[in-house]
Coordinates of C-alpha atoms in Angstrom, one line a residue:
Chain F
X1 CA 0.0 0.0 0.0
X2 CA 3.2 2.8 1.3
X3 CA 4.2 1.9 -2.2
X4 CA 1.4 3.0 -4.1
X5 CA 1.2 6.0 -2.0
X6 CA 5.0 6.9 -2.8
X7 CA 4.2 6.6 -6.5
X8 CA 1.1 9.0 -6.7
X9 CA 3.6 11.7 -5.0
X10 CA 5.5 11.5 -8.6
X11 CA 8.6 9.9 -6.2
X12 CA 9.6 6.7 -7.2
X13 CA 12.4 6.7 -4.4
X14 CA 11.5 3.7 -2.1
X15 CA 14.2 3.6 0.1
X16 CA 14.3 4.4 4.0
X17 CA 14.9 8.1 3.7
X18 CA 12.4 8.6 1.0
X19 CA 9.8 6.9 3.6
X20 CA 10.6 8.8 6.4
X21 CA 10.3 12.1 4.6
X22 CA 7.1 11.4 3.4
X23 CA 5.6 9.2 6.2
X24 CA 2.2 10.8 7.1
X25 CA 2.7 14.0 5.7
X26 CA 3.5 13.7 2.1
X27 CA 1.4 10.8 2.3
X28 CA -1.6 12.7 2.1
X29 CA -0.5 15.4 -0.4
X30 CA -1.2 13.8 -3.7
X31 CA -5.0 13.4 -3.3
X32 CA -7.4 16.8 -3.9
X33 CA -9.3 17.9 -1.3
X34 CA -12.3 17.9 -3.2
X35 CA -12.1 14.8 -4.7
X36 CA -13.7 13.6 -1.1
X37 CA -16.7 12.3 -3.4
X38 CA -14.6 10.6 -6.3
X39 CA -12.2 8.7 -4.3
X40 CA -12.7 4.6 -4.2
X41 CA -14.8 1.9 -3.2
X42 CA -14.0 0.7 0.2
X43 CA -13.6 -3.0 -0.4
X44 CA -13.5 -5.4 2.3
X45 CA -10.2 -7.3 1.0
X46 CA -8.0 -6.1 4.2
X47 CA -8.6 -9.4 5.9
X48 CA -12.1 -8.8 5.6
X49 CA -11.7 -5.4 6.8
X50 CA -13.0 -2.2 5.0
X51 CA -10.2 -0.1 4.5
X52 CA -10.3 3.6 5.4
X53 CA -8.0 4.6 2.1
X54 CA -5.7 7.5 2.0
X55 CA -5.7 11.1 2.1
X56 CA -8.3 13.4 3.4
X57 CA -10.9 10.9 2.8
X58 CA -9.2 8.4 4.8
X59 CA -9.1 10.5 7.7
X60 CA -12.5 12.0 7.7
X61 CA -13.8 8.0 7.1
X62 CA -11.3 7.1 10.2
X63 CA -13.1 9.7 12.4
X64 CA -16.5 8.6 10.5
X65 CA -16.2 5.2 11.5
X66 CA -15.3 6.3 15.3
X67 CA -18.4 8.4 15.4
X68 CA -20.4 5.5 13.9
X69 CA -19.0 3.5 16.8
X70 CA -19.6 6.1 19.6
X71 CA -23.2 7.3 18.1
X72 CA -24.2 3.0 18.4
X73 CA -22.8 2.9 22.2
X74 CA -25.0 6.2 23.3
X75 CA -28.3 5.3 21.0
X76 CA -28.1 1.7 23.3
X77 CA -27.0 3.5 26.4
X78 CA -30.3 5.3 25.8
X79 CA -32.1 2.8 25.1
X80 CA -31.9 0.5 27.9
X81 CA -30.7 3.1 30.5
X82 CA -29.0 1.3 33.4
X83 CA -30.8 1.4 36.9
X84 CA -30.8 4.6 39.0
X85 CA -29.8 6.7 36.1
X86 CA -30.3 10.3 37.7
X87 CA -32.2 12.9 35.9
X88 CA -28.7 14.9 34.9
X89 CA -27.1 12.1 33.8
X90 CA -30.0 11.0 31.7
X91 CA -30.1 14.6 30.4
X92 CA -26.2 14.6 29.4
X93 CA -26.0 11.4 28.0
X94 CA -29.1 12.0 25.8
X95 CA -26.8 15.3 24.7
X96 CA -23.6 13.1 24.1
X97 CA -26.1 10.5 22.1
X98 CA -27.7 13.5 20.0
X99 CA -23.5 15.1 20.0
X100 CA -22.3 11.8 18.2
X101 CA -25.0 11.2 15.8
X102 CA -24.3 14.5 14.6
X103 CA -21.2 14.1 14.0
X104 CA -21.5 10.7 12.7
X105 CA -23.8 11.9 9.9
X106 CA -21.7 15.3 9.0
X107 CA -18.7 12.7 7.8
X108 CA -21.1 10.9 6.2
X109 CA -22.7 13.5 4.2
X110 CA -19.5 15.4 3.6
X111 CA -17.7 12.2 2.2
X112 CA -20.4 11.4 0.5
X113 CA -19.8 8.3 -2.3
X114 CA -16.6 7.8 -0.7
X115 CA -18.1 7.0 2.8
X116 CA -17.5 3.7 4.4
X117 CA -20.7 1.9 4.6
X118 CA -22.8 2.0 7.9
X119 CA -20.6 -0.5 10.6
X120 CA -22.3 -3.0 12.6
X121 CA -21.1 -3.0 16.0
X122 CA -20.2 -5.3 19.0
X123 CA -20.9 -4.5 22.1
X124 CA -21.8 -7.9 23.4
X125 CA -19.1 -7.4 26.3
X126 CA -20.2 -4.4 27.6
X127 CA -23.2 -4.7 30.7
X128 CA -25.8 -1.7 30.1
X129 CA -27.3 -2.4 33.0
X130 CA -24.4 -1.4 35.3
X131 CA -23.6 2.4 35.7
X132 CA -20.2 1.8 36.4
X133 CA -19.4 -0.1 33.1
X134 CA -21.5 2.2 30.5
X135 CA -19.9 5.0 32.3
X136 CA -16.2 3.4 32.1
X137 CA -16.5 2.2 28.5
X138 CA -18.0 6.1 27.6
X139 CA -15.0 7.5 29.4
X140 CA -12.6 5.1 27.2
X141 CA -14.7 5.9 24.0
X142 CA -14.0 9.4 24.7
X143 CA -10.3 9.6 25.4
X144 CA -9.8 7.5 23.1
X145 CA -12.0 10.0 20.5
X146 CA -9.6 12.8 21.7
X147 CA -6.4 11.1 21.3
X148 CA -7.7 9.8 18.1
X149 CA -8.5 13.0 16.7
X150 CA -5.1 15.0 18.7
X151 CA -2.9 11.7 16.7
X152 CA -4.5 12.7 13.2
X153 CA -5.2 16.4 12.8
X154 CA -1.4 17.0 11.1
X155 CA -2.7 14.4 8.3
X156 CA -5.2 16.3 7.8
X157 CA -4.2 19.0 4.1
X158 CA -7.6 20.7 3.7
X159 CA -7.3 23.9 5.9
X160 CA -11.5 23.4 6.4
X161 CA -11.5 19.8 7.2
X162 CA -8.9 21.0 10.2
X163 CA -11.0 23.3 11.4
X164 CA -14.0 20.8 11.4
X165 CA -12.0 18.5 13.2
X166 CA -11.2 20.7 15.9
X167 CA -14.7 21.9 16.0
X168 CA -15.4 18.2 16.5
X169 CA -12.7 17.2 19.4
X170 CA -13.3 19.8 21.9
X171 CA -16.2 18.7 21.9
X172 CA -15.2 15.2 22.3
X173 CA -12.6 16.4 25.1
X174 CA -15.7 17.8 26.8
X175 CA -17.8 14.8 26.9
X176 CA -14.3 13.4 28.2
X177 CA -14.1 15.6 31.2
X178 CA -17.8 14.8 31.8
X179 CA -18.0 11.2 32.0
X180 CA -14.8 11.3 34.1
X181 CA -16.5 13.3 36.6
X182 CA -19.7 11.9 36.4
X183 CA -17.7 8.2 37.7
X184 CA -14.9 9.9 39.4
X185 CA -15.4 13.5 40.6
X186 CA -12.7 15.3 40.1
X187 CA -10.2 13.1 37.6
X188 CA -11.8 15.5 34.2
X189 CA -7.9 15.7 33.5
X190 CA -5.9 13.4 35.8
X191 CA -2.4 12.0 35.3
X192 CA -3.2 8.7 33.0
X193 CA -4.8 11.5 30.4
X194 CA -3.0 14.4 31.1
X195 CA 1.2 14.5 30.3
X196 CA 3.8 17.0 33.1
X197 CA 3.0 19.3 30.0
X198 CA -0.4 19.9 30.5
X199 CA -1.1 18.6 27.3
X200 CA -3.5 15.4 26.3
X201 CA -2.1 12.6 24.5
X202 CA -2.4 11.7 21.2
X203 CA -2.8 8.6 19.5
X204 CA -1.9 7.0 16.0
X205 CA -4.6 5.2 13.7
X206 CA -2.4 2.1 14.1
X207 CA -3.0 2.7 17.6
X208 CA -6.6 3.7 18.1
X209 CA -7.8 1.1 15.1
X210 CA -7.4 -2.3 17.1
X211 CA -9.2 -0.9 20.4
X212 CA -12.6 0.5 18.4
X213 CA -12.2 -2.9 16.5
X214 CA -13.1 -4.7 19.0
X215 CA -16.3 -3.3 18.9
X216 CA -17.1 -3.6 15.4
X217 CA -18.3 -6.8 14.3
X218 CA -16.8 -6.1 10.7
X219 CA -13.4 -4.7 11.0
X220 CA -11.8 -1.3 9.9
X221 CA -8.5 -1.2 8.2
X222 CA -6.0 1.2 7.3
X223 CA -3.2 0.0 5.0
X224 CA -1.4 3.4 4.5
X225 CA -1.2 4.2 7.5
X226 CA 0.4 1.2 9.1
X227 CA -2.4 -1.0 10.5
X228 CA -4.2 -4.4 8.5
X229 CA -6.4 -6.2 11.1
Chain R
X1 CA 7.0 24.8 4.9
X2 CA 7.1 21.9 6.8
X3 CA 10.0 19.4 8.1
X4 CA 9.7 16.9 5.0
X5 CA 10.2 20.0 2.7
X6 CA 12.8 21.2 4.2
X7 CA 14.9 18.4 4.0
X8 CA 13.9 17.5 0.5
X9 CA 14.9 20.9 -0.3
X10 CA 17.9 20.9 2.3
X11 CA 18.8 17.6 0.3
X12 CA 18.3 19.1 -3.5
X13 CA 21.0 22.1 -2.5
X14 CA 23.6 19.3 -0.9
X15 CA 23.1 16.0 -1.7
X16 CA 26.1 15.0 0.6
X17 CA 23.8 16.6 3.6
X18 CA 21.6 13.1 4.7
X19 CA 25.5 11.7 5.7
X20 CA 26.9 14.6 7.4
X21 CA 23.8 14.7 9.6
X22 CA 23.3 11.1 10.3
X23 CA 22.7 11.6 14.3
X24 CA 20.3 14.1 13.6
X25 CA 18.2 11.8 11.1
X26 CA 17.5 9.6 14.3
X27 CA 16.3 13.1 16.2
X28 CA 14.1 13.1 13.3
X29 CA 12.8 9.8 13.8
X30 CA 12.0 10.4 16.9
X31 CA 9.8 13.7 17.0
X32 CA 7.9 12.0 14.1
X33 CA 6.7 9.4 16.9
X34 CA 7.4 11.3 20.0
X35 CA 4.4 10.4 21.9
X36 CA 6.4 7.1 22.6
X37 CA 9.7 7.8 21.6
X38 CA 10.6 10.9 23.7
X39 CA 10.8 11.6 27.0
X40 CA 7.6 14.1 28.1
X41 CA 10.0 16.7 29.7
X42 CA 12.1 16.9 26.6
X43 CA 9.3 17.9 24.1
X44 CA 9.5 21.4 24.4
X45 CA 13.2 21.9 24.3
X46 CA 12.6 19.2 21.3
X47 CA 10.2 21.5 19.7
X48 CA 12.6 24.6 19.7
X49 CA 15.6 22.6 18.9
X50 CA 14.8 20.8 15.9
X51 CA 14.8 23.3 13.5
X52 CA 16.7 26.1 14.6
X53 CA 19.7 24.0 15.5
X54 CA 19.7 21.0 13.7
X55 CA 19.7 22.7 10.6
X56 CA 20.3 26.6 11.1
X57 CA 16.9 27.4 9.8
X58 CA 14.1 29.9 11.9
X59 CA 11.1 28.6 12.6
X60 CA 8.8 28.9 10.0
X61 CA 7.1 32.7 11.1
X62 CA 3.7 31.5 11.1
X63 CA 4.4 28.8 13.6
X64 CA 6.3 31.4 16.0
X65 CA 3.3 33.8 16.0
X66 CA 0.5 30.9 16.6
X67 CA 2.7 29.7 19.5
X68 CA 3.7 33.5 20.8
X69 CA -0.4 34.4 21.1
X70 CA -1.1 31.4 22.7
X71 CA 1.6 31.8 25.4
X72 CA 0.3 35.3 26.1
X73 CA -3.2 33.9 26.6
X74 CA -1.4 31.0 28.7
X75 CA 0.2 33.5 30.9
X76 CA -3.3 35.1 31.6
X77 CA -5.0 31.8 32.3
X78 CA -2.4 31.1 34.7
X79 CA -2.1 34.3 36.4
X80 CA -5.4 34.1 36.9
X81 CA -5.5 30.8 38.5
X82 CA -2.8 31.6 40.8
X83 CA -4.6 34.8 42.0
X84 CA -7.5 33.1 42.9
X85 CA -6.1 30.1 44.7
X86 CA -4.3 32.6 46.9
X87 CA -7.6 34.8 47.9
X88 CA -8.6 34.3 51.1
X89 CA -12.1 32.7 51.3
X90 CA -12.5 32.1 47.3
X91 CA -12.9 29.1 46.5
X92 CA -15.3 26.0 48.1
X93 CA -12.6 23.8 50.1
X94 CA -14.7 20.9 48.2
X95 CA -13.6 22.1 44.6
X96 CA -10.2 23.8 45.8
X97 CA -8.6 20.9 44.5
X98 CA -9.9 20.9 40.7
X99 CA -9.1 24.6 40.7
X100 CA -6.1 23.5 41.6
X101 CA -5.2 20.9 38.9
X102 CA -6.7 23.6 36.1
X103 CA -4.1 26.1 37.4
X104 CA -1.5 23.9 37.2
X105 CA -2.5 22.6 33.9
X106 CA -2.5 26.5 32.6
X107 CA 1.0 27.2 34.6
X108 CA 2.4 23.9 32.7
X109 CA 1.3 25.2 29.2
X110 CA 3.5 28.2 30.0
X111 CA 6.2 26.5 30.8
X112 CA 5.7 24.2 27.5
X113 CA 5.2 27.3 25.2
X114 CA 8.1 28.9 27.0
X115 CA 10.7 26.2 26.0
X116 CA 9.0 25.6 22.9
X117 CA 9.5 28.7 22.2
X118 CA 13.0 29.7 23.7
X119 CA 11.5 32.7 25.5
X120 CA 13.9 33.9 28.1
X121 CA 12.3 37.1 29.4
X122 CA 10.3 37.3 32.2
X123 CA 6.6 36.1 32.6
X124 CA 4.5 39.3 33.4
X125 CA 3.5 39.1 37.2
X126 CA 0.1 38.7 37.9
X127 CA -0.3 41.7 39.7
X128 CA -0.5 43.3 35.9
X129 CA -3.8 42.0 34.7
X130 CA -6.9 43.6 36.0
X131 CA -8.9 40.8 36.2
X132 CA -12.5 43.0 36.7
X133 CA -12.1 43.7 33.0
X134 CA -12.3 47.2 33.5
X135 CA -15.0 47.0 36.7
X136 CA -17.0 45.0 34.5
X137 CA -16.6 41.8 37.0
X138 CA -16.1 43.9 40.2
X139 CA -16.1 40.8 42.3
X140 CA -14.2 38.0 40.3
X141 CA -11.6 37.7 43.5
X142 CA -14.5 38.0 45.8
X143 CA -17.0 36.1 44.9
X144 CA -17.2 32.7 43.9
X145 CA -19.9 32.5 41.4
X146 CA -18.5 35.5 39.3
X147 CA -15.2 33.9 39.5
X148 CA -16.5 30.7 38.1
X149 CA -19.0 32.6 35.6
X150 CA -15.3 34.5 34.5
X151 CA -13.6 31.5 34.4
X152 CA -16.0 29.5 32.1
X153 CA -15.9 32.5 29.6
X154 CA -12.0 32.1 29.7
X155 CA -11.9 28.8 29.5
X156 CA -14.2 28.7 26.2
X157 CA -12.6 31.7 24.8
X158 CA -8.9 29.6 25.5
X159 CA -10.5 26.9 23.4
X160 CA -11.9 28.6 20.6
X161 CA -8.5 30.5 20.4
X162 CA -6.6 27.9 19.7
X163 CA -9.1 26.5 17.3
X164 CA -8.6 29.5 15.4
X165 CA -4.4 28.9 14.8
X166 CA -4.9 25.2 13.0
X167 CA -4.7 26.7 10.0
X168 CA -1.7 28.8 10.6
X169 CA -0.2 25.3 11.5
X170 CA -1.4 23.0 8.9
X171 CA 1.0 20.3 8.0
X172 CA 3.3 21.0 10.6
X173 CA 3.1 17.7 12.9
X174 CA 5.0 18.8 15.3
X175 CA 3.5 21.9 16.3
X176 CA 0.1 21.5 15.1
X177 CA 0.2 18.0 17.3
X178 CA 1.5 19.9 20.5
X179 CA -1.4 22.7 19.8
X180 CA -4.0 20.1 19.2
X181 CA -3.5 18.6 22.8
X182 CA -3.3 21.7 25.0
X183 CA -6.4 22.7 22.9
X184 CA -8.5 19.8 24.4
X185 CA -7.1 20.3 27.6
X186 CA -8.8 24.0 27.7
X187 CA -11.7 22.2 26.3
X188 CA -11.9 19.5 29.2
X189 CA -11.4 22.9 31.7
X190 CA -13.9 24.4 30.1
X191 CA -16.6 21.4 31.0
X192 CA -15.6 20.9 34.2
X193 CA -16.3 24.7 35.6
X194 CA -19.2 24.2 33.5
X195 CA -20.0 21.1 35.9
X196 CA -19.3 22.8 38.7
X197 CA -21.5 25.6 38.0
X198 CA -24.5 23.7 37.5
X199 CA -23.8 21.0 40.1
X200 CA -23.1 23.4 43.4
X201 CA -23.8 26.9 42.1
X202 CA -27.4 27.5 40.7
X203 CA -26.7 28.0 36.9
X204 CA -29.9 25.4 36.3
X205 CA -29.4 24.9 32.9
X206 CA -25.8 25.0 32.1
X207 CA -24.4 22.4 30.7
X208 CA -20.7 21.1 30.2
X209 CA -20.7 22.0 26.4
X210 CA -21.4 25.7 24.7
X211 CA -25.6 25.4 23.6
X212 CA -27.8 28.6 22.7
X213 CA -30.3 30.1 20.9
X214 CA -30.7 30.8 17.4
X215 CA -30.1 34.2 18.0
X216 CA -27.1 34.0 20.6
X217 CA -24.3 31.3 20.9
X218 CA -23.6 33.1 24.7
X219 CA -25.3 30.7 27.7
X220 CA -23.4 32.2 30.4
X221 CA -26.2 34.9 31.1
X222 CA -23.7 37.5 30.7
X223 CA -24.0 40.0 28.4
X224 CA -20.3 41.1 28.8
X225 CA -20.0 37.8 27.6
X226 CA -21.7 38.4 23.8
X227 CA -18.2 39.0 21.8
X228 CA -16.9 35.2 23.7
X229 CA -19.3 33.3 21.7
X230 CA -19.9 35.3 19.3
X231 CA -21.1 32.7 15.9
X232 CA -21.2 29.9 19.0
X233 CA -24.4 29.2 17.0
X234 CA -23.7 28.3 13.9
X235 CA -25.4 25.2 12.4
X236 CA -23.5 24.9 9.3
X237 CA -20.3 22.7 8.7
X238 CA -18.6 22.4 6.0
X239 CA -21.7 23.6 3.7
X240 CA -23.6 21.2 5.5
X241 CA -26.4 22.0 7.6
X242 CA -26.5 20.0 10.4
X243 CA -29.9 20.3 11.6
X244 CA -31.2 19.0 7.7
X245 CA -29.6 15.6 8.7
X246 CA -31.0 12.5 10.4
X247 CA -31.2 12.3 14.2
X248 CA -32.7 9.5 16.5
X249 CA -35.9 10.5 16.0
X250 CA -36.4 13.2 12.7
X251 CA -34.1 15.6 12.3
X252 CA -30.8 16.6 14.2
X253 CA -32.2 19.1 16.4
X254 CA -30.9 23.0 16.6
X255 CA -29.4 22.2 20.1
X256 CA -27.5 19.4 19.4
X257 CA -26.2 21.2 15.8
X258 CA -24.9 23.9 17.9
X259 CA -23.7 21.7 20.9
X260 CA -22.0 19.2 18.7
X261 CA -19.3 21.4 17.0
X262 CA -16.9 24.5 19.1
X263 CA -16.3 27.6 16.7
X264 CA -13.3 29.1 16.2
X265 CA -12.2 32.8 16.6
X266 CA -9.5 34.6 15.1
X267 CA -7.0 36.5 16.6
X268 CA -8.1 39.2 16.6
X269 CA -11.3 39.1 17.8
X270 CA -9.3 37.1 21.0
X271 CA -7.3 40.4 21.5
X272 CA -9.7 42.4 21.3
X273 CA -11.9 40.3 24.3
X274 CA -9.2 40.2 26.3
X275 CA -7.8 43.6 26.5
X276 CA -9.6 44.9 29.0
X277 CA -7.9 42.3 31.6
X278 CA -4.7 44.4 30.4
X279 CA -3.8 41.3 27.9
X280 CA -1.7 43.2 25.5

């Protein structure tokens, strides 16, 4: 896949250096911002996995299929709320739910025919019924969400797309600071989250790919950017 | 310009130059992955380092100006922090200790921006902000609820001021990566005095993200407040409008259109808010 990538840049230099020159950044260059609409299929040949592609559309289908994720876990927190819910907490987490579905269907009307198709999630592991795991899996859905998005803005060419993205992630980084009060008052930016540079942390799409796999029953992939299920 | 470029170009003017800098290639490595491969205490010197003396080159001008407005914001934040924690009678004992952590958080980005920066002069003292904005919050120190009420508007003014630099530092991983994560620190800040406020302190329906009206992207209740959320409203993305997509039940509602998505401002409009706390 890197090679294929190297060639569209007009470099046919495989070696090392060439790589680490263009890893991530020039990666991305070759492919128009607009061509969000004509960019390809997303075949399932990735071990089965639907592959997110490359350039901005592969990072606005990496944050769809994260939002797709997060919007399914809400809609079924929602839907069988888990006993002694309080009237704020219902209230909030309806907001998140409504929050994620929004951004779940901006990506998928801006990327239009390029859009991965609607994922099926897995959450047969999680308990609904138990506040303490819906509120500990939404806590590590929405870290994860910020690192995700922290890891992959500097992919990101199309000065508008960036902006969108960091419309999105504050967001996100709220809902974060939310849920981690809501289960632990107080820990909205604690140690394991926050660096000795008051800074969050981010996180790669060969990092953040196998943990929201887990709860997909068909897989994502992402070939250019280092991760095949 | 970014990294890549300059050693492509770096490269085309010497081709000799990928030997003679051979240590420094691994450097390079490294702040490509530094979120595992570099010691957190060594980023910021990292930041300021790579450029400027690995290969003799200034920083690219936007970059420096994007990081130079955010440290004079950061010194604000922080001042403001401090001032408050040392006020006799402020703040709740209960909450005194996620006060706390958010003035730390704001007195680390300082330090960060700082040594990213290779600023050497002194930090304005506190003492040089008027943190009544003029009179206009006459009991900021005082009081606790207009501390908080000045605090939120801060801390969602922090966040949309950074939002408003990503483009200024668009394909630059390193910095645009470091901005990215202070940015959704402010943002987590900005939720949990937002918590706070509706949990202990009477604001009924505030909740931890920005909401509105259509008219007004300000739910602080402040009027002061207008010019901080100014466009906080806005329900179209991208061309897009939100509110003509598919929600649970019909369509995405105004609310969550609004809620779901932070503007930016530029920086001028930030200036402009924050001159009257003597920001200059």
């Amino acid at each position: 896949m890197k090679t294929s990538t190297l060639q569209e840049t007009g470099k046919p230099d495989l070696s090392r250096r060439s790589f680490l020159r263009y890893a991530g950044v020039g990666a991305v260059a070759a492919t128009g911002v607009m061509a969000l609409s004509a960019c390809h299929k997303h075949h399932n040949d990735n071990n089965g996995a639907y592959d997110i592609g490359s350039g901005d559309p592969a990072i606005l289908n990496y944050a769809y299929a994260l939002e797709q994720l997060e919007a399914a876990f809400y809609i079924q927190v929602m839907a069988s709320p888990y006993g002694g819910m309080t009237a704020i907490e219902t209230a909030f987490l309806t907001d998140i739910r409504d929050h994620e579905v929004a951004h779940r269907e901006f990506f998928k009307a801006a990327l239009k025919d390029g859009a991965l198709p609607a994922l099926t999630p897995d959450f047969s592991m999680i308990d609904f019924s138990s506040r303490a795991k819906v509120l500990g899996v939404a806590q590590a859905f929405e870290d994860l969400g910020v690192a995700a998005y922290n890891g992959a803005g500097y992919l990101i060419q199309n000065s508008d797309y960036l902006t969108i993205a960091g419309k999105i992630v504050s967001v996100e980084a709220r809902h974060a600071s939310l849920i981690r009060n809501l289960l632990n008052f107080g820990t909205f930016g604690e140690g394991s989250v926050i660096d000795a540079n008051g800074s969050d942390k981010q996180q790669s799409i060969a990092q953040v790919l196998p943990v929201a796999n887990t709860y997909l029953k068909t897989k994502v992939s992402a070939g250019n950017y280092n991760y095949i299920p | 310009m970014n990294l890549f470029n300059l050693l492509e170009d770096i490269e085309n003017a010497d081709p000799e130059f990928q030997d003679r800098i051979s240590p420094r290639r691994d450097a390079i490595k490294n702040m490509a992955g530094f979120g595992t491969k570099v010691a957190v205490a060594a980023l910021p010197f990292a930041l300021s380092s790579l450029l400027k003396k690995a290969y003799a080159q200034s920083v690219p001008a936007g970059v420096t100006a994007a990081l130079t407005y955010a440290l004079k914001l950061e010194y604000f934040e922080a001042a403001f922090y401090r001032t408050a924690l040392a006020a006799p009678n402020l703040i709740t004992a209960s909450e005194k200790t996620l006060i706390t952590a958010i003035g730390a958080h704001e007195s680390e980005h300082v330090t960060f921006l700082r040594t990213a920066l290779n600023v050497t002069t002194p930090a304005p003292a506190d003492t040089s902000y008027d943190f009544t904005a003029k009179g206009t919050f006459p009991t900021v120190m005082t009081n606790y609820e207009t501390f908080l009420a000045v605090a939120q508007a801060i801390e969602d003014t922090g966040v949309r001021a950074y939002k408003g630099q990503a483009g200024a530092l668009i394909g630059q991983q390193v910095y645009l990566t470091a901005a990215l994560n202070i940015h959704s620190v402010e943002a987590r800040h900005a939720a949990a005095i937002r918590y706070l406020r509706r949990l202990n302190h009477g604001a009924s329906t505030t909740k931890p993200w920005i909401t509105g009206t259509t008219s007004s992207g300000n739910d602080t209740g402040i009027s002061a407040a207008d010019g901080n959320y100014a466009g906080e409203n806005n329900t179209i993305q991208g061309g897009i409008d939100i509110t003509k997509l598919p929600g649970v039940s019909g369509n995405i509602s105004f609310t969550a259109a609004i809620e779901a998505f932070d503007e930016p401002l530029t920086m001028q409009q930030v200036l402009t808010l924050v001159t009257p706390f003597g920001v200059s």
